[in-house]
Amino acid sequence: MDHIDYKDVVQAAERIRGKVRPVTLTPADPGAFGEADVWLVLEHMQHTGSFKARGAYNFTAAHLANGTMPKSGVVIASGGNAGLACAWAASQHGIPATVFLPETAPPVKVNRLRAYGATVNLTGSAYHHAAEAAAAYGEQTGALPSHAYDNPYIAAGAGTLLEEIATRTDTPPVDTIVVAVGGGGLFAGVAAAAAQHDIRVIAVEPETCRALNAAIKAGDVVDVDVNSVAADSLGARRTSRMALHAAVSGDVRSVLVTDEQIIAARQLLWDHRRLAVEHAAATAVAGLTSGAYTPAPGESVAVVLCGANTDPADLG
């Protein structure tokens, strides 16, 4: 599937309503981002510590409703936010989740996955070994493969956060939403909903981790080198076709920031708000603090803080 549309996001919103935490917005300090009216979207407070709980729950619920969820449950290769979200969503539906990780995976990640009831298999020394083992497991057992971002249910579920923002009545209408981009699941879902509500999307990537930006320039998905402080969350070597379709079809601007700007933005959030977020979340903020995107005076901007699964030890 090369794209999703607004109806996919609406259907996802219906499936996950009451099952995930409602989107929370807080105003940035006046003048912190020039003369724009900026809101921080606190999606790092979502179940499992990232927006990915939305897509994972939608993916699981949709397959159960469609009768396409096997008794062997779901399988994924991920020790990051996608794996945590997959395990959590499976536990919410009472189905098995099997997660494959490299043998080098930190014990804290393994323990968190097991706390959600997932079966964890450690195999090989690198992620691709775990991915190969997960694929083999799916073929052998019939378990349903999940994906961190390149799936229409995952992307549509992520897009529900924009739908919530656009339809709420206790905050001013949003003109622009700023999101960090890795593989493009969050971006594709948000862009699908944003097009319906005439909201501009700013897609922010690290300069050295820019799968979407490279795809836009090439006119097709391409492989890129990944070497960024935010690569643990944004380190996709290739964006999805859904994300590329969204980027060239809507009111979208792709911008790049440096690792130094990301680190500074993350520290800023800690210093001024005591928000400990991932470098991926800080990447979105850096899109504004770096000047990569400069809102117009009075422009209403929402910035998505996408995750908080981070080690705060380096935040002084």
Short mmCIF file of C-alpha atoms in Angstrom, two decimals:
data_model
loop_
_atom_site.label_atom_id
_atom_site.label_comp_id
_atom_site.label_asym_id
_atom_site.label_seq_id
_atom_site.Cartn_x
_atom_site.Cartn_y
_atom_site.Cartn_z
CA MET A 1 0.00 0.00 0.00
CA ASP A 2 1.55 3.30 -1.04
CA HIS A 3 -0.69 5.66 0.90
CA ILE A 4 -3.35 6.06 3.56
CA ASP A 5 -6.08 8.68 3.64
CA TYR A 6 -8.27 10.46 6.14
CA LYS A 7 -10.84 7.69 6.44
CA ASP A 8 -8.10 5.34 7.63
CA VAL A 9 -7.26 7.76 10.45
CA VAL A 10 -10.94 8.15 11.39
CA GLN A 11 -11.38 4.38 11.56
CA ALA A 12 -8.25 4.12 13.70
CA ALA A 13 -9.58 6.81 16.05
CA GLU A 14 -12.76 4.79 16.53
CA ARG A 15 -10.79 1.62 17.32
CA ILE A 16 -8.48 3.17 19.89
CA ARG A 17 -10.93 5.57 21.56
CA GLY A 18 -10.79 5.10 25.32
CA LYS A 19 -7.85 2.71 25.00
CA VAL A 20 -5.00 5.20 24.71
CA ARG A 21 -4.35 8.38 26.63
CA PRO A 22 -5.94 11.48 25.06
CA VAL A 23 -3.52 13.89 23.49
CA THR A 24 -2.22 16.52 25.90
CA LEU A 25 -1.11 20.00 24.83
CA THR A 26 0.65 22.65 26.87
CA PRO A 27 1.56 26.16 25.67
CA ALA A 28 5.22 26.99 25.26
CA ASP A 29 6.52 29.97 27.18
CA PRO A 30 5.60 33.25 25.45
CA GLY A 31 8.38 34.31 23.12
CA ALA A 32 10.21 31.01 23.35
CA PHE A 33 9.73 30.50 19.61
CA GLY A 34 9.54 34.08 18.41
CA GLU A 35 6.10 35.55 17.85
CA ALA A 36 4.42 32.25 17.03
CA ASP A 37 1.83 30.62 19.29
CA VAL A 38 3.52 27.27 20.01
CA TRP A 39 2.01 24.25 21.76
CA LEU A 40 3.94 21.20 22.97
CA VAL A 41 2.17 17.91 22.25
CA LEU A 42 3.07 15.67 25.19
CA GLU A 43 2.81 12.34 23.43
CA HIS A 44 5.87 11.12 25.34
CA MET A 45 3.36 10.59 28.17
CA GLN A 46 1.47 8.00 26.11
CA HIS A 47 1.33 4.32 27.14
CA THR A 48 4.81 2.73 26.79
CA GLY A 49 6.36 6.19 26.61
CA SER A 50 5.75 7.00 22.94
CA PHE A 51 3.11 7.70 20.30
CA LYS A 52 3.62 4.18 18.94
CA ALA A 53 1.03 2.77 21.35
CA ARG A 54 -1.61 4.32 19.07
CA GLY A 55 -0.54 2.47 15.94
CA ALA A 56 0.14 -0.80 17.73
CA TYR A 57 -3.30 -0.83 19.33
CA ASN A 58 -4.96 0.00 16.01
CA PHE A 59 -2.98 -2.73 14.23
CA THR A 60 -3.97 -5.36 16.77
CA ALA A 61 -7.61 -4.30 17.03
CA ALA A 62 -8.06 -4.14 13.25
CA HIS A 63 -6.69 -7.64 12.68
CA LEU A 64 -8.85 -9.03 15.46
CA ALA A 65 -11.94 -7.35 13.97
CA ASN A 66 -11.06 -8.59 10.49
CA GLY A 67 -10.52 -12.15 11.68
CA THR A 68 -6.89 -12.06 10.51
CA MET A 69 -5.20 -12.38 13.89
CA PRO A 70 -3.74 -15.90 14.24
CA LYS A 71 -3.77 -17.84 17.50
CA SER A 72 0.01 -17.50 17.57
CA GLY A 73 -0.40 -13.72 17.89
CA VAL A 74 2.07 -11.13 16.66
CA VAL A 75 5.81 -11.13 16.13
CA ILE A 76 8.19 -8.18 15.79
CA ALA A 77 11.92 -7.53 15.79
CA SER A 78 12.39 -4.42 17.91
CA GLY A 79 13.75 -3.57 21.31
CA GLY A 80 12.71 0.04 20.98
CA ASN A 81 9.44 1.91 21.06
CA ALA A 82 7.79 -0.26 18.41
CA GLY A 83 8.52 -3.48 20.29
CA LEU A 84 7.26 -2.04 23.56
CA ALA A 85 4.07 -0.77 21.90
CA CYS A 86 3.47 -4.10 20.15
CA ALA A 87 3.87 -6.02 23.40
CA TRP A 88 1.59 -3.62 25.28
CA ALA A 89 -1.14 -3.71 22.62
CA ALA A 90 -1.04 -7.50 22.53
CA SER A 91 -1.38 -7.63 26.30
CA GLN A 92 -4.39 -5.33 26.13
CA HIS A 93 -6.10 -7.79 23.79
CA GLY A 94 -4.95 -10.95 25.52
CA ILE A 95 -2.99 -12.29 22.56
CA PRO A 96 0.59 -13.59 22.42
CA ALA A 97 3.44 -11.30 21.42
CA THR A 98 6.87 -12.59 20.49
CA VAL A 99 9.75 -10.13 20.26
CA PHE A 100 13.17 -10.85 18.77
CA LEU A 101 16.21 -8.86 19.86
CA PRO A 102 19.95 -9.10 19.35
CA GLU A 103 21.84 -10.79 22.19
CA THR A 104 23.37 -7.39 22.89
CA ALA A 105 20.00 -5.86 23.87
CA PRO A 106 20.12 -4.02 27.21
CA PRO A 107 18.55 -6.02 30.05
CA VAL A 108 16.29 -3.07 30.90
CA LYS A 109 14.59 -3.36 27.49
CA VAL A 110 14.23 -7.12 27.80
CA ASN A 111 12.71 -6.75 31.26
CA ARG A 112 10.23 -4.12 30.11
CA LEU A 113 9.07 -6.31 27.24
CA ARG A 114 8.62 -9.27 29.55
CA ALA A 115 6.69 -7.07 31.98
CA TYR A 116 4.12 -6.58 29.21
CA GLY A 117 3.87 -10.37 28.87
CA ALA A 118 5.90 -10.74 25.68
CA THR A 119 8.04 -13.75 24.90
CA VAL A 120 11.53 -12.41 24.24
CA ASN A 121 14.05 -14.25 22.06
CA LEU A 122 17.65 -13.08 21.96
CA THR A 123 19.45 -14.06 18.78
CA GLY A 124 22.53 -12.91 16.88
CA SER A 125 24.73 -9.92 17.43
CA ALA A 126 22.90 -7.33 15.32
CA TYR A 127 19.38 -6.17 14.56
CA HIS A 128 19.25 -7.82 11.14
CA HIS A 129 19.85 -11.19 12.80
CA ALA A 130 16.82 -10.59 15.02
CA ALA A 131 14.76 -9.47 12.02
CA GLU A 132 15.64 -12.61 10.10
CA ALA A 133 14.76 -14.78 13.09
CA ALA A 134 11.44 -12.98 13.53
CA ALA A 135 10.57 -13.52 9.88
CA ALA A 136 11.42 -17.22 10.15
CA TYR A 137 9.33 -17.50 13.31
CA GLY A 138 6.36 -15.94 11.54
CA GLU A 139 6.63 -18.39 8.67
CA GLN A 140 6.95 -21.37 11.01
CA THR A 141 4.17 -20.47 13.44
CA GLY A 142 1.84 -18.29 11.40
CA ALA A 143 2.36 -15.37 13.80
CA LEU A 144 1.39 -12.02 12.29
CA PRO A 145 4.43 -9.83 11.53
CA SER A 146 4.22 -6.29 12.87
CA HIS A 147 6.37 -3.40 11.69
CA ALA A 148 7.72 -0.32 13.36
CA TYR A 149 6.30 2.08 10.75
CA ASP A 150 5.67 0.62 7.28
CA ASN A 151 2.08 -0.58 7.76
CA PRO A 152 -1.18 1.30 7.06
CA TYR A 153 -2.73 0.41 10.44
CA ILE A 154 0.39 1.54 12.28
CA ALA A 155 0.55 4.84 10.37
CA ALA A 156 -3.18 5.56 10.64
CA GLY A 157 -3.08 4.91 14.37
CA ALA A 158 -0.26 7.42 14.75
CA GLY A 159 -2.29 9.96 12.78
CA THR A 160 -5.03 9.94 15.41
CA LEU A 161 -3.02 12.36 17.54
CA LEU A 162 -3.44 15.03 14.87
CA GLU A 163 -7.14 14.23 14.54
CA GLU A 164 -7.54 14.79 18.28
CA ILE A 165 -5.65 18.08 18.11
CA ALA A 166 -7.66 19.34 15.13
CA THR A 167 -11.06 18.54 16.63
CA ARG A 168 -10.58 19.74 20.20
CA THR A 169 -12.34 22.93 21.24
CA ASP A 170 -10.33 23.99 24.30
CA THR A 171 -7.29 25.18 22.33
CA PRO A 172 -6.96 27.53 19.34
CA PRO A 173 -7.00 26.00 15.83
CA VAL A 174 -3.57 24.77 14.76
CA ASP A 175 -2.01 26.08 11.53
CA THR A 176 1.11 23.89 11.53
CA ILE A 177 2.28 20.68 13.14
CA VAL A 178 5.96 19.78 13.53
CA VAL A 179 6.99 16.12 13.69
CA ALA A 180 10.28 14.24 13.71
CA VAL A 181 10.61 11.64 10.96
CA GLY A 182 12.36 8.28 11.05
CA GLY A 183 10.74 5.63 8.89
CA GLY A 184 7.72 7.86 8.38
CA GLY A 185 4.84 6.13 10.17
CA LEU A 186 4.00 9.08 12.40
CA PHE A 187 4.53 11.53 9.56
CA ALA A 188 2.34 9.61 7.09
CA GLY A 189 -0.52 9.31 9.56
CA VAL A 190 -0.31 12.92 10.69
CA ALA A 191 -0.11 14.15 7.08
CA ALA A 192 -3.22 12.17 6.12
CA ALA A 193 -5.24 13.88 8.83
CA ALA A 194 -3.56 17.26 8.34
CA ALA A 195 -4.62 17.39 4.69
CA GLN A 196 -8.25 17.08 5.76
CA HIS A 197 -7.93 19.95 8.22
CA ASP A 198 -5.75 22.26 6.08
CA ILE A 199 -2.83 22.02 8.48
CA ARG A 200 0.77 22.37 7.28
CA VAL A 201 3.21 19.61 8.27
CA ILE A 202 6.88 20.26 8.99
CA ALA A 203 8.88 17.04 8.70
CA VAL A 204 12.13 17.33 10.67
CA GLU A 205 15.07 14.95 10.29
CA PRO A 206 18.70 14.90 11.43
CA GLU A 207 21.10 15.86 8.64
CA THR A 208 22.81 12.48 8.97
CA CYS A 209 19.62 10.45 9.25
CA ARG A 210 17.36 11.72 6.44
CA ALA A 211 15.49 8.92 4.70
CA LEU A 212 12.42 11.00 3.86
CA ASN A 213 14.33 14.07 2.72
CA ALA A 214 16.49 11.91 0.45
CA ALA A 215 13.42 10.18 -1.00
CA ILE A 216 11.80 13.52 -1.79
CA LYS A 217 14.92 14.69 -3.60
CA ALA A 218 15.30 11.38 -5.49
CA GLY A 219 11.62 11.04 -6.34
CA ASP A 220 11.64 7.50 -4.93
CA VAL A 221 12.50 5.69 -1.72
CA VAL A 222 16.25 5.23 -1.39
CA ASP A 223 18.66 3.83 1.18
CA VAL A 224 20.60 6.34 3.27
CA ASP A 225 23.46 6.15 5.73
CA VAL A 226 22.42 6.54 9.36
CA ASN A 227 24.68 8.25 11.88
CA SER A 228 22.91 10.51 14.35
CA VAL A 229 22.41 10.97 18.06
CA ALA A 230 18.72 10.36 17.31
CA ALA A 231 19.31 7.20 15.28
CA ASP A 232 18.01 4.92 18.05
CA SER A 233 14.51 6.17 17.19
CA LEU A 234 14.88 7.83 13.79
CA GLY A 235 17.43 5.47 12.26
CA ALA A 236 15.44 4.03 9.37
CA ARG A 237 17.63 3.50 6.33
CA ARG A 238 14.65 3.79 4.00
CA THR A 239 11.36 5.64 4.43
CA SER A 240 8.01 4.10 3.54
CA ARG A 241 6.21 4.74 0.27
CA MET A 242 3.28 5.97 2.36
CA ALA A 243 5.51 8.68 3.79
CA LEU A 244 6.89 9.69 0.40
CA HIS A 245 3.37 9.86 -1.06
CA ALA A 246 2.27 12.10 1.81
CA ALA A 247 5.31 14.34 1.43
CA VAL A 248 4.67 15.10 -2.22
CA SER A 249 0.88 15.25 -2.02
CA GLY A 250 0.16 17.71 0.79
CA ASP A 251 1.26 20.96 2.38
CA VAL A 252 4.53 19.56 3.65
CA ARG A 253 7.96 21.02 4.22
CA SER A 254 11.01 18.82 4.83
CA VAL A 255 13.77 20.37 6.95
CA LEU A 256 17.04 19.12 8.41
CA VAL A 257 18.80 19.83 11.72
CA THR A 258 22.23 18.99 13.11
CA ASP A 259 22.97 16.69 16.02
CA GLU A 260 24.24 19.68 17.98
CA GLN A 261 20.91 21.45 17.48
CA ILE A 262 19.03 18.31 18.59
CA ILE A 263 21.12 18.00 21.76
CA ALA A 264 20.58 21.69 22.54
CA ALA A 265 16.81 21.39 22.05
CA ARG A 266 16.64 18.35 24.33
CA GLN A 267 18.56 20.22 27.02
CA LEU A 268 16.27 23.23 26.57
CA LEU A 269 13.20 21.11 27.29
CA TRP A 270 14.83 19.82 30.45
CA ASP A 271 16.09 23.21 31.63
CA HIS A 272 12.83 25.07 31.11
CA ARG A 273 10.17 22.37 31.57
CA ARG A 274 11.92 19.45 33.26
CA LEU A 275 10.83 17.28 30.32
CA ALA A 276 13.18 14.35 29.74
CA VAL A 277 12.56 13.27 26.15
CA GLU A 278 14.29 11.19 23.52
CA HIS A 279 16.56 12.83 21.00
CA ALA A 280 13.85 12.04 18.44
CA ALA A 281 11.39 14.27 20.30
CA ALA A 282 14.02 16.98 20.56
CA THR A 283 14.52 16.73 16.80
CA ALA A 284 11.04 18.17 16.26
CA VAL A 285 11.75 21.02 18.68
CA ALA A 286 15.08 21.66 16.96
CA GLY A 287 13.15 22.26 13.76
CA LEU A 288 12.02 25.51 15.39
CA THR A 289 14.90 26.46 17.68
CA SER A 290 17.44 26.04 14.88
CA GLY A 291 15.53 28.26 12.49
CA ALA A 292 15.10 25.43 9.99
CA TYR A 293 11.43 26.41 10.05
CA THR A 294 10.43 29.90 11.15
CA PRO A 295 6.71 30.35 11.88
CA ALA A 296 5.03 33.58 10.93
CA PRO A 297 3.97 35.96 13.73
CA GLY A 298 0.74 34.68 15.25
CA GLU A 299 1.02 31.28 13.55
CA SER A 300 -0.34 28.50 15.77
CA VAL A 301 2.15 25.63 15.84
CA ALA A 302 1.97 22.23 17.54
CA VAL A 303 5.27 20.38 18.14
CA VAL A 304 5.05 16.66 18.84
CA LEU A 305 7.22 15.32 21.66
CA CYS A 306 7.06 11.77 20.37
CA GLY A 307 8.84 9.71 23.03
CA ALA A 308 10.47 9.58 26.46
CA ASN A 309 12.29 6.24 26.47
CA THR A 310 15.67 7.80 27.15
CA ASP A 311 18.46 7.79 29.67
CA PRO A 312 18.28 11.19 31.40
CA ALA A 313 21.73 10.85 32.94
CA ASP A 314 23.23 13.34 30.47
CA LEU A 315 20.70 16.05 31.30
CA GLY A 316 22.45 18.28 33.81
#
